[in-house]
Amino acid sequence: MEDMTDKPNLLGWTCPRPLQHYPTIVMGHGAGGKMMADLIEHLFAPAFDNEWLSQMGDSTALELPAGKTAFTTDSFVVSPLFFPGGNIGELAVYGTVNDLAMRGAKPLYLSAGFILEEGLPMETLGNIVTAMAAACKKAGVKIATGDTKVVQKGHGDGIYINTSGLGVIPAGVDIGPANARPGDVVLVSGTMGDHGIAIMSVREGLTFETEIQSDTAPLNGLVEAMLANAMDGHRSPSHKSKKQGGHAPFGDLSAGPPLPTIHCLRDATRGGLAAVLNELAGSSKVGIEFDERKVPIRPEVNAACEMLGLDPLYIANEGKLVAILPEEMAGNVLAAMRRHEYGKEAAIIGGVVSEHPGLVTAKTSIGGMRVVDVPAGELLPRIC
Amino acid sequence: MEDMTDKPNLLGWTCPRPLQHYPTIVMGHGAGGKMMADLIEHLFAPAFDNEWLSQMGDSTALELPAGKTAFTTDSFVVSPLFFPGGNIGELAVYGTVNDLAMRGAKPLYLSAGFILEEGLPMETLGNIVTAMAAACKKAGVKIATGDTKVVQKGHGDGIYINTSGLGVIPAGVDIGPANARPGDVVLVSGTMGDHGIAIMSVREGLTFETEIQSDTAPLNGLVEAMLANAMDGHRSPSHKSKKQGGHAPFGDLSAGPPLPTIHCLRDATRGGLAAVLNELAGSSKVGIEFDERKVPIRPEVNAACEMLGLDPLYIANEGKLVAILPEEMAGNVLAAMRRHEYGKEAAIIGGVVSEHPGLVTAKTSIGGMRVVDVPAGELLPRIC
């Protein structure tokens, strides 16, 4: 296993006595018998403790609030399991939380499906589960249902995690990849490429003066702040005062015509900023133009990219989003982003045009113009 | 890979031209670029074609009908990928459909998360996806969201699939593992052990006069029939006529006290009948007694178990359920089960007692009594 086995201890999981019989995962932990029950009772249940998981049925019964439901799934196969700034457990929670948030949904419940490789140290699993529990708390979600399978040594890579997520989309919010319109503004929430380069620097054994950390983070709070400020410019104070308690900042938007709101949100994961902009240009049948010099990139990420022959626009992020929205609300939204913990370095990088639909172009640092194409295949395998 | 590579062809998938460049899965198919887009466009999207999946966002927006939502997750790591009577694709759909049905929920939407091993033949993937699409049709569910990851050769076993599921629980239905009461009757929906023995006979190279087939099947229709007949004995015809159209057979049960209904349902997967009965006895804090001679078991499954030194009560099923319900409705429900395609060999095998809470006992074939304990660990690894 390539996981940095010196790191998991930092998370401080202490193996409870009934699990001390098993220094590593064995096949029986996935066989539906007493060993699996031990794992659930002494590891998963205490970490993810909540009323939904404790129903312990084949499925969990939930009461979802009114509104459209957002549903998503993601499997996590990142290698190494622990990396500067994060680990597979946090990634599995935040990745799915972010996929829900990119619809404007409030994330509520996750599932957790574990595929464990025989021989995985119990301590590694304990620390990953501890990290997931902390991440759930930070993002305000609950793990409502789970599953564990074990595969023989040599048929996995320590641990793979699938999380699926459920969230509720407030009335009036309609965010989707086909909604970009010419005249819209394109924003990013911060520096690009941190996560992919953090993973690569571990794999390649690169060291820099400043360690490059993954940006893994839950973006639902940032999106909530953006939506609140996207709407503010379009509602009279008297109308705002009609908000229902408990549903702020979204209020009751069911009456009247749809309000202008954020058009597209996308977290810039696999394929990075370039992949996201191409997807949005393609889905919305518009052109996108941006200025490379306006894209925030850490100097050490730039340096690493030069050394590795990589383009930072194609490198994955795990705590950054791309937003496309009407120009008139851009100032408000940008200010709200910069006030938020995960948007301090937010920037307007370009705009949407009716020319060259489906195509993304960039003004280069030397003042020229280039087409920013979709990445073909593999850039950095298994970064999430 | 151990999959029976002569079998996938039977499913009749034809590789579309744009995918013919790739006889096998390569790392780039999971990298978020053009190769992954090709896989989605030419394989997943046509197979799972529906309005939800085609939203192509980070998450899918759904309108769920009124009622409690059931949520579940399951990863599938079965080996071999193709086996007599089924394959990993069908298992992944029916397994999650059944977990929803065991709450009395109507399954509606699934997610599909694929972890592919580099080198997996494209044809194998094509046939598995084709089988999943057919299984979805049979079970009446839609794949609403998906994800694909690729891991290097030697870090997987061809393909692992996670499916999570969403269903709606009709008003008045309250099925859970803690609901069994002394005096209740215990039923099984058919023969026990078929799936596990079908898998084992492939692995061990056993042949029998009659090939033992997996029983993999969607049980939501059977549960619906059982629920309809569980309620019939407890409602006057005049009350029944108030049913709302479109929600039959459940009707509007929100008024009045909760009606007697089925107490527990469980599909007897990993750990078989023995594991399920022990879980239910433990959760409900009751004793369960059954008669071994009344448990339906195919003669060839019995023979295989003797040869392999296994107890059929501990062998997994993938299309069989255990039900615990009040005695007065048992006749009606049993008759309804026997009329259904997946319940023809249903049988009453025992009952719930207040003595020895948490303990399951069986009358043996020679007239004695034995405790049927929880399996400790591994019996048959990777049977689902």
Tab-separated table of C-alpha atoms in Angstrom, chain A residues 34 97 118 122 157 166 169 178 235 269 275 295 305 311 317 337 357 383:
chain	number	residue	atom	x	y	z
A	34	LYS	CA	-20.482	-11.490	13.447
A	97	VAL	CA	-21.511	17.433	-0.934
A	118	GLU	CA	-7.913	-7.713	2.759
A	122	MET	CA	-7.613	-1.474	10.939
A	157	ASP	CA	-5.856	-0.738	-3.193
A	166	LEU	CA	-29.332	13.616	-1.319
A	169	ILE	CA	-33.183	22.270	-4.093
A	178	ALA	CA	-27.152	24.329	-20.187
A	235	ARG	CA	-35.868	41.628	-4.856
A	269	THR	CA	-12.463	18.362	-10.366
A	275	ALA	CA	-12.747	20.471	-18.747
A	295	VAL	CA	-6.931	32.806	-13.240
A	305	CYS	CA	3.480	22.356	-13.371
A	311	ASP	CA	-0.896	22.876	-17.673
A	317	ASN	CA	-9.357	20.872	-7.670
A	337	MET	CA	-17.486	34.935	-2.236
A	357	PRO	CA	-20.447	27.982	-29.631
A	383	ILE	CA	-6.575	11.934	-8.030
